[in-house]
Amino acid sequence: MSSEMASEVLSPENGFRQSLTMAVAAICLECGFESTENIVLETLTEMLQSYLTEVGNGTRAYYEHSGRTIPTDKDVIYALSEMGFRNKSLLQYSRRGKRINIGQIVKTVDTSNPPVLQVGKSKGFPTYVPENHKYPHFPDPHSYIRTTTGQKPETDYVILREQASAQKRDVERALTRFVARTGRSHPLLPDDKNAFPLIEAQPHLIPYLNALLPSEHETLKLFEATNDQNNEQKEPEKDPETPSKSKNRKLKKKRPSNETTPNIDAPAQPETNTETPVVKESQPTPPVPSVIHNPYLRPVKKPKLKKKAR
Amino acid sequence: MDRKDKKSSSFQRPYKLSHQLLCITSINFQRRALMGYVELMLQPKKSDIRVIKVNSKQSRIHRVCVNNHEATFQYQDPSLDLAQRDPKSRNIEVLSTCHLTAVESVDPDTGYHGEITIRVPQEVSKTIKEQKPLCVSMDFTLENPKGGIHFVVPEAEGSLKERAAHLFTFGLENCARLWFPCVDTYSEPCTWKLEFTVEDSMTAVSCGDLVETVYTPDRKRKTFHYVLSIPTAAPNICLAVGPFEILVDPNMHEVTHFCLPQLMPLLEHTTETCHKVFEFFEEVLSFRFPYSCYKQVFVDEAYQDSLPYASVSVFSVNLLFSKIVLDQTPITRKHMARALSEQFFGCFMARESWNDYWVPAGIAGYLYGLWLRSTFGNSEYRDWIASETQQLCQYETTVGPVILHNTGKDSFLGRHFPHQHPHTVSPAYYKMMRCKSHLVMRQIENRIGPQLLLQAFNKLLSLANTSAQQKVISSTWSTMLLSTAGFLKSTYSVSGKDISNLIDQWVHKGGIVRFNSKFVFNRKRNTVELDIKPDIVNKGTQKYVGPLTVRVQELDGSFNHTIQIEENTTKHDLPCHSKSRRNKRKKIPLLNGEEVDMDLSFMDPDSPVLWIRIDPDVNIPRLVNFEQPDFMWQYQLRYERDVIGQSEAISALETFSTPATRNALTDIIENEHYYYKVRMQACKSLANTANAMVNTWTGPPAMLNLFTRFFCCDTSPPIVRMNNFSNFQQYFLQKQLPVAMSMLRNTHGVCPKEILHYLFGLIKFNDNSKNKYSDNYYRSALVDALNNTITPAVTLQSDQKVTADSMPMDIHTIVDEVTRFLNLEKHLPSYRYTITISCLRAIRNLQRNGHLPSDIELFKSYAAPGFFRDVRLAAVGCLVDVIKANKNVDELHWLLDLAREDRVAEIKYGIIRALVRNPPFQKSDKSLLNNAEIVEKLWSYINHETFYDPRLRCEAIDLYFKLFGKGRPQCLPAPQFGVVVNLKEKRTQINPNTAHDKRGYEGHDYPRLKRPTSMPMSSYGEDQSNKLTMKIKLGGTSRSSSLLDTDDVLAAQSLLSLSHGDIPSRPSTPGGGNEPSSWQMSPKFSGGEFSLSSTPNMMHGHSSMPQPLSKDKKKKKKHKHKHRHKRGDSDWSSPATPSSSVHSPFAAVNSPLE
């Protein structure tokens, strides 16, 4: 049976598995079982495999921890004992009486990995290491010596801009095309539907919200900008007056041109002076707002009728 | 016609309104309905008042009481169906005249008129005799109103608050009657108590002081109590209810701003500078803001961008903007300032009559101008004045004169609409009236001086304020009204100067002044011989006699000359001060005292004159066509320091496409000291110049290097710098330059490849990541630029399939960019969807030029409800263009249906306006669109469907005029068999077949009628071939007999024997244009007699309960038809009483025409 299997099974995994199954079956026989159901056998195999895998993992943890790449027998022992296995019982087990030979384990075809590509020349051992050492050879130098890879980051402004814009456009194009393809779309060319698909216009319930509120990435930018501004403004120690003032200055965008043009307008000049006689009676409330008296902020009164009823 | 002269002086309302209570007891947003009552406190002035007339439209009145005694009333509104007397006439002049008659017959300003006539109960007559006050109370409901008040209820999930459902009132001039019964005129101010009960989540904003807010007993709703103690007219009362977020102005706590949910950050930013405007106006007028509080409400689907009411201004939500938006900032601030100036003049002080409208409008506009100058600078102000003047001149010379105070009898003056009433004037005319008003006010300022004018304003305000303080009803309240005479008196008493000649010329008369002028320099006498010829022949011009400033810039400086324009002389000698060019290398002083070096080599060596300007300060509304050599224009452009002069020079130089012009324009664009609008104008002009001299142009395309120098990286020129809009002037230039460049054309008439690729580069490298401001306007300008480069496709074969591969490379790229921009907007919308709008226009342009197949569905999908207003309007504009190009009848119907059905007033108006701007066909076109169905549709649209919005109706009249001209539309079949009544000639005849009657209309040699006709008949010539006759419908004649004067009645009666009663219709003829002269008599009748003559059907009790809707409608139709023959004129409209109508009273208005 096994030979039949062997011919079929070529991959190492299946081969291992098969050997494990055989080993489990042998152990069962040793223990006195005569027959087993397939599923039981399979379960036991699975358990054994898990156990062995765990042992393997533990072993590796030990040897890697001690800075080696190849396990020693001590590592295995540690790993086993870590899993609660009494190492002494191993010796007893090996010396047990009736032992069933499971025969030759199927040799799987060694799908040998292609030889590791040697990169660079591995370092030799230092002179103080005796000739008959058992240490593994040094790995390829690139695995532990830092070498610079790739080109230098681009610093040319033109190329950077070019790349940035190309990237941005690609992203935008990909996004819009994706949405247009996946969602409902309206072809600009009825004869060539894929050429310029327009995303179908979706009516909004409250259309002005999207139109007026700045989108997220814009507000984020604004937030950063105001943060910068605030930092700048904190230095001269001025309070809420300043933002509006600075805003105002910006809005008087025609001012510079004014300086050249308006002076001709002789009649206008004196007038602007006269327009500002001091009538400060309407000066808004003093700068320190105490309590805002506004009818819209007042609490809603209780109904009078109700009081009467009581 | 003499009625007009009488109306202002002799007419007096028999009572005085002292106080009004308006109480809205419940508002139902789902059903778009509200319920409430009003109480009018009247002080009788006569002892024999038998009827009380008030205005009300749309609302259903359930019960009327006079001093707690129930009263009967009747309802009659001719504006519901204008052309009743002539239902088959399709002549716009007939309709316009009927329109005027209809609105005047219910206008409380033109007589004792009103839609509702209340019969005073017997019990009260004693009170009237004793002249004791009367209290008229009326219960009303309003359901699904179409005008006057607007419910915005988005059909989303969630509560009303989440959906931002709100309502607000609106209207053109006096439209208050559309939402509550009142005396709807500005001339009847009274004090107010306003109560609004709304849901708990809502806020009711209205005029006056909010006294208290009280819960209803069930605690689910609350009542807002407002008191307005300053006498105010009903049209200035407003209401806005919604789940508003409330912002108390941090600088002035008496100012409150309201916006819809989620918009608070925008509101805070938008209203940041509001208090400065307050300070400015209060300082300038040295007068405190008249109301104790001020409220600004921002609502969706607004009627127009801003609408001022007493102590409240209602703005469109679209005016809100965030910190990152640039272009909107000045626009919104201007709207807010204008609205505030109208609080003083327009709300606090209202006009007395429509003729006096120019006074408040002019003062408010003038004050706004002062604010503009102080805030945005003198250049902006002067530019505004110049552009307003130009618009006015443009309008008057193309459409007709604008008359501010109408004293004449002719109501048309060659136009197609009468101007005697705010509800009959074309919206464009209305706008021009506002424009002219403030220009006239500026003229008055020039005449009496700015300080004295402000003193006059102050005086008016102070007087008004004093009388407003008086609590008892008094006649002094009339000082709160502004009239032409009162204003003149006030200015006279302040300044001692008589300005009546100025008023005569510019207020009482229409028209602008037009000069054709040139000059010769007389070397011997060292004078400039100026020749100024006034042009009084063209339309919209008038003769001007008086002073005119001429400014001559000479080598030695700038000199003003004032010349007198007289009737016969056109020659004027202006002595020159400088000897020509004696001393070289001397700096030349300019007007502002600056001294500059000039390269004088281009100049005429004999003449010291650098340039001449006529009326440099635009003191009168004028068009000047001045001829001077190109080098003088160039000097003017370079060295004139006044923006008006600069922009005049730019437009003049368009005809001189020479290298020197090119240099001058380039220098202007480069120079950052110039005003940015001048530079933008220069960009456009340079593009035109370059196109004109395309064969001799050397060097790279115009402005390419300029843009590169200003905005591209120094090291790598074709790449544009990352956006930085902190220099606003450069920002505007950056926006303008690509657009101007894209207008360039090479010798083949297409845009040079170089430019196109440059534009592609700009789009590609546009990077806004480090910019403080949004670049949406810039990007949309780039799309516009791409749009401009499109030229018609070379091969245009209709059957050829357009595919991406068959497109030229450049077009492919353009389409690709436009597609990308448009698609991106779906996920990253720009402010106000500016880019979407540009993209839609670009797509339409590509279609128009044959690069893309016409696609109407695309634009239809964007024109549908649920899109942002601007997008919808842009899509409508594109649709109109498609319809025009493809002659698409169905789509025109679709659009007209949308104009009828849409919920948003502004969209309806926008659709009609788009059609007016770009009419799909002209009167004489043999277009598929030019058919009878369209005529009918538009006719019924004007005639009765748009009764609720005068602005819409008047715009539709404009459209009708544009499409079909003044006469009967040519596409209509000629009237067939029938009796011919030639109303003009006052004769009847039988006309068996008029279809081939080619006789001229004027050719009939009939006795002239005795009534004078004012209709210009010239336009009828074209229609003569078709229909010269008019059939009279029997029923129609008899029912309207009470309105006709006796001649008409006799004429009609003579027909009775000739025709049978069941002739169904009465198509009209051009002759119908005359008919209104009798029709106009109707106010007298309806004012005095109709109530007595009307049948009992009109007298409705109040008590009967509403009946089931369906049944009732049917009933009503029958009801109406029956009465058409029996009753007199009273079926102008359906009665608005519950006994006959459950729905709005207008539900069945169409029925007689169906």
XYZ file of C-alpha atoms in Angstrom, chain B residues 535-795:
261
model
C -27.370 112.383 -30.805
C -31.078 112.660 -30.173
C -32.283 110.500 -32.992
C -31.536 107.101 -31.625
C -33.776 105.200 -29.296
C -33.554 106.015 -25.638
C -31.698 109.274 -26.048
C -32.750 112.701 -24.961
C -31.612 116.228 -25.466
C -29.256 117.608 -22.908
C -28.644 121.243 -22.232
C -26.282 122.272 -19.534
C -22.749 122.088 -18.345
C -20.327 119.400 -19.387
C -16.844 118.870 -18.113
C -14.054 118.326 -20.562
C -10.654 117.448 -19.235
C -7.635 118.120 -21.386
C -4.307 116.667 -20.453
C -1.629 118.875 -21.834
C 2.099 118.847 -21.562
C 1.894 121.298 -18.712
C -0.742 119.506 -16.772
C -4.333 118.539 -16.686
C -6.987 121.204 -17.141
C -10.724 121.032 -16.650
C -13.015 123.033 -18.874
C -16.697 123.338 -18.326
C -18.557 123.929 -21.500
C -22.215 124.671 -21.927
C -24.078 122.341 -24.185
C -26.638 124.399 -25.974
C -29.170 123.616 -28.528
C -27.621 124.979 -31.631
C -23.911 125.175 -31.136
C -21.757 122.163 -31.340
C -18.384 123.889 -31.529
C -16.472 124.714 -28.413
C -13.066 126.319 -28.189
C -10.863 125.284 -25.339
C -7.778 127.390 -24.892
C -4.598 125.451 -24.304
C -2.324 126.429 -21.491
C 0.933 125.026 -22.656
C 2.972 126.151 -25.560
C 3.552 123.111 -27.603
C 6.527 121.182 -26.539
C 8.852 124.067 -25.969
C 10.817 122.628 -23.197
C 11.756 119.086 -23.739
C 12.817 116.685 -21.074
C 10.527 118.066 -18.552
C 8.345 115.909 -16.417
C 4.687 116.087 -17.185
C 2.349 116.735 -14.299
C -0.717 114.552 -14.139
C -4.028 115.214 -12.538
C -3.120 113.705 -9.219
C -0.036 115.835 -8.916
C 2.272 113.062 -9.943
C 4.966 114.020 -12.410
C 6.112 111.485 -14.917
C 8.533 111.177 -17.770
C 6.892 110.324 -21.020
C 8.175 109.272 -24.324
C 6.633 111.978 -26.420
C 7.951 110.785 -29.729
C 4.611 109.477 -30.894
C 2.938 112.779 -30.391
C 1.992 115.322 -32.906
C 4.929 117.732 -32.493
C 2.725 120.771 -32.938
C 0.140 119.978 -30.353
C 0.541 120.080 -26.630
C -2.538 117.964 -26.123
C -1.897 114.500 -24.790
C -5.469 113.380 -24.516
C -8.963 114.713 -23.971
C -11.779 113.259 -21.931
C -15.382 114.278 -22.031
C -17.316 114.111 -18.799
C -14.495 112.295 -17.048
C -16.380 111.734 -13.817
C -19.489 110.285 -15.442
C -21.650 112.989 -13.979
C -24.537 112.306 -16.292
C -25.724 109.054 -17.788
C -24.104 109.357 -21.151
C -22.548 107.522 -24.007
C -19.642 109.345 -25.526
C -18.223 108.446 -28.835
C -15.056 110.478 -28.900
C -12.590 110.424 -31.715
C -8.955 111.017 -31.023
C -5.876 109.528 -32.649
C -4.588 106.220 -31.414
C -1.450 107.640 -29.826
C -3.627 109.823 -27.658
C -5.611 106.832 -26.517
C -2.349 105.105 -25.775
C -1.136 108.025 -23.714
C -4.432 108.048 -21.952
C -4.152 104.381 -21.201
C -0.645 104.640 -19.862
C -0.787 107.864 -17.952
C -4.374 108.555 -17.037
C -4.710 107.875 -13.366
C -8.448 107.379 -13.324
C -9.786 103.869 -13.836
C -12.686 105.108 -15.936
C -10.317 106.850 -18.312
C -8.130 103.792 -18.482
C -10.922 101.449 -19.327
C -12.348 103.896 -21.856
C -8.971 103.967 -23.515
C -8.805 100.193 -23.568
C -12.125 99.855 -25.284
C -11.283 102.617 -27.728
C -7.973 101.000 -28.596
C -9.688 97.842 -29.781
C -10.116 99.556 -33.091
C -6.445 100.451 -33.329
C -4.623 97.169 -33.556
C -1.073 98.312 -33.880
C 2.220 97.365 -32.245
C 2.023 100.536 -30.185
C -1.319 99.464 -28.778
C 0.121 96.082 -28.083
C 2.960 97.618 -26.108
C 0.677 99.887 -24.172
C -1.644 97.040 -23.229
C 1.230 94.785 -22.287
C 2.675 97.463 -20.076
C -0.625 97.873 -18.308
C -0.994 94.188 -17.667
C 2.498 94.024 -16.289
C 2.224 96.997 -14.029
C 1.005 95.988 -10.622
C 0.082 99.547 -9.736
C -2.880 99.490 -12.043
C -6.285 98.541 -10.803
C -6.827 94.850 -11.253
C -10.037 95.149 -13.199
C -8.337 97.424 -15.704
C -5.591 94.885 -16.097
C -8.108 92.138 -16.632
C -9.844 94.217 -19.227
C -6.504 94.877 -20.890
C -5.904 91.124 -21.119
C -9.054 90.639 -23.106
C -8.340 93.613 -25.253
C -4.828 92.407 -25.961
C -6.211 89.094 -27.161
C -8.491 90.935 -29.579
C -5.652 93.150 -30.715
C -3.444 90.151 -31.303
C -6.151 88.463 -33.323
C -6.608 91.549 -35.429
C -2.938 91.746 -36.237
C -2.384 88.034 -36.535
C -0.512 88.361 -39.819
C 2.035 90.788 -38.542
C 2.389 89.480 -35.035
C 5.928 88.687 -34.073
C 7.230 86.789 -31.143
C 5.449 84.263 -28.987
C 1.687 84.468 -28.629
C 0.462 87.386 -26.587
C 0.619 87.114 -22.819
C 2.396 83.775 -22.881
C 5.644 85.242 -21.679
C 3.797 87.466 -19.309
C 2.119 84.610 -17.593
C 5.358 82.682 -17.517
C 7.142 85.573 -15.907
C 4.488 86.169 -13.303
C 3.395 82.742 -12.334
C 5.852 80.123 -13.489
C 8.959 78.801 -11.812
C 12.015 80.858 -12.539
C 14.185 77.835 -13.072
C 11.856 75.719 -15.100
C 9.636 78.101 -17.004
C 6.814 76.010 -18.373
C 5.911 74.717 -14.957
C 3.557 76.904 -13.042
C 4.430 77.735 -9.479
C 2.424 76.231 -6.692
C -0.617 78.366 -6.147
C -0.315 81.228 -3.772
C -3.240 83.581 -3.894
C -2.214 85.874 -1.099
C -1.747 88.715 -3.568
C -5.304 89.240 -4.681
C -4.571 91.397 -7.664
C -2.199 88.857 -9.064
C -4.726 86.167 -8.314
C -7.332 87.837 -10.451
C -4.787 88.303 -13.181
C -3.750 84.693 -12.942
C -7.341 83.735 -13.450
C -7.869 86.102 -16.324
C -4.717 85.531 -18.362
C -5.374 81.933 -19.438
C -8.898 82.861 -20.440
C -7.626 85.776 -22.491
C -4.884 83.674 -24.048
C -7.363 81.055 -25.058
C -9.183 83.600 -27.181
C -6.172 83.979 -29.444
C -6.470 82.599 -32.944
C -3.857 82.000 -35.574
C -4.183 82.694 -39.267
C -6.344 79.630 -39.727
C -8.769 80.850 -37.147
C -7.949 78.197 -34.607
C -6.265 78.471 -31.299
C -2.477 78.086 -31.629
C -1.184 74.712 -30.506
C 1.336 76.472 -28.354
C -1.384 78.049 -26.268
C -3.369 74.884 -26.027
C -0.424 72.905 -24.774
C 0.464 75.653 -22.415
C -3.032 75.412 -20.973
C -2.733 71.660 -20.652
C 0.477 72.256 -18.765
C -1.212 74.714 -16.439
C -3.902 72.196 -15.651
C -1.439 69.409 -15.215
C 0.889 71.272 -12.917
C -1.758 73.049 -10.924
C -0.916 72.400 -7.306
C -2.912 73.962 -4.545
C -1.530 71.977 -1.650
C 0.234 74.871 0.006
C -2.363 77.510 -0.694
C -4.446 79.183 1.945
C -7.326 79.593 -0.450
C -9.343 77.265 -2.561
C -8.422 77.235 -6.214
C -11.858 76.316 -7.477
C -12.395 79.580 -9.298
C -8.963 79.323 -10.866
C -9.590 75.784 -12.011
C -12.934 76.698 -13.427
C -11.219 79.576 -15.235
C -8.848 77.024 -16.723
C -11.782 74.950 -17.919
C -13.280 78.102 -19.359
C -10.012 78.701 -21.127
C -10.096 75.225 -22.623
C -13.654 75.930 -23.614
C -12.590 79.079 -25.405
C -10.042 77.293 -27.516
C -12.673 75.111 -29.130
C -13.333 75.916 -32.743
C -15.769 74.159 -35.045
C -14.878 70.651 -36.125
C -13.354 70.419 -39.562
C -15.444 67.626 -40.956
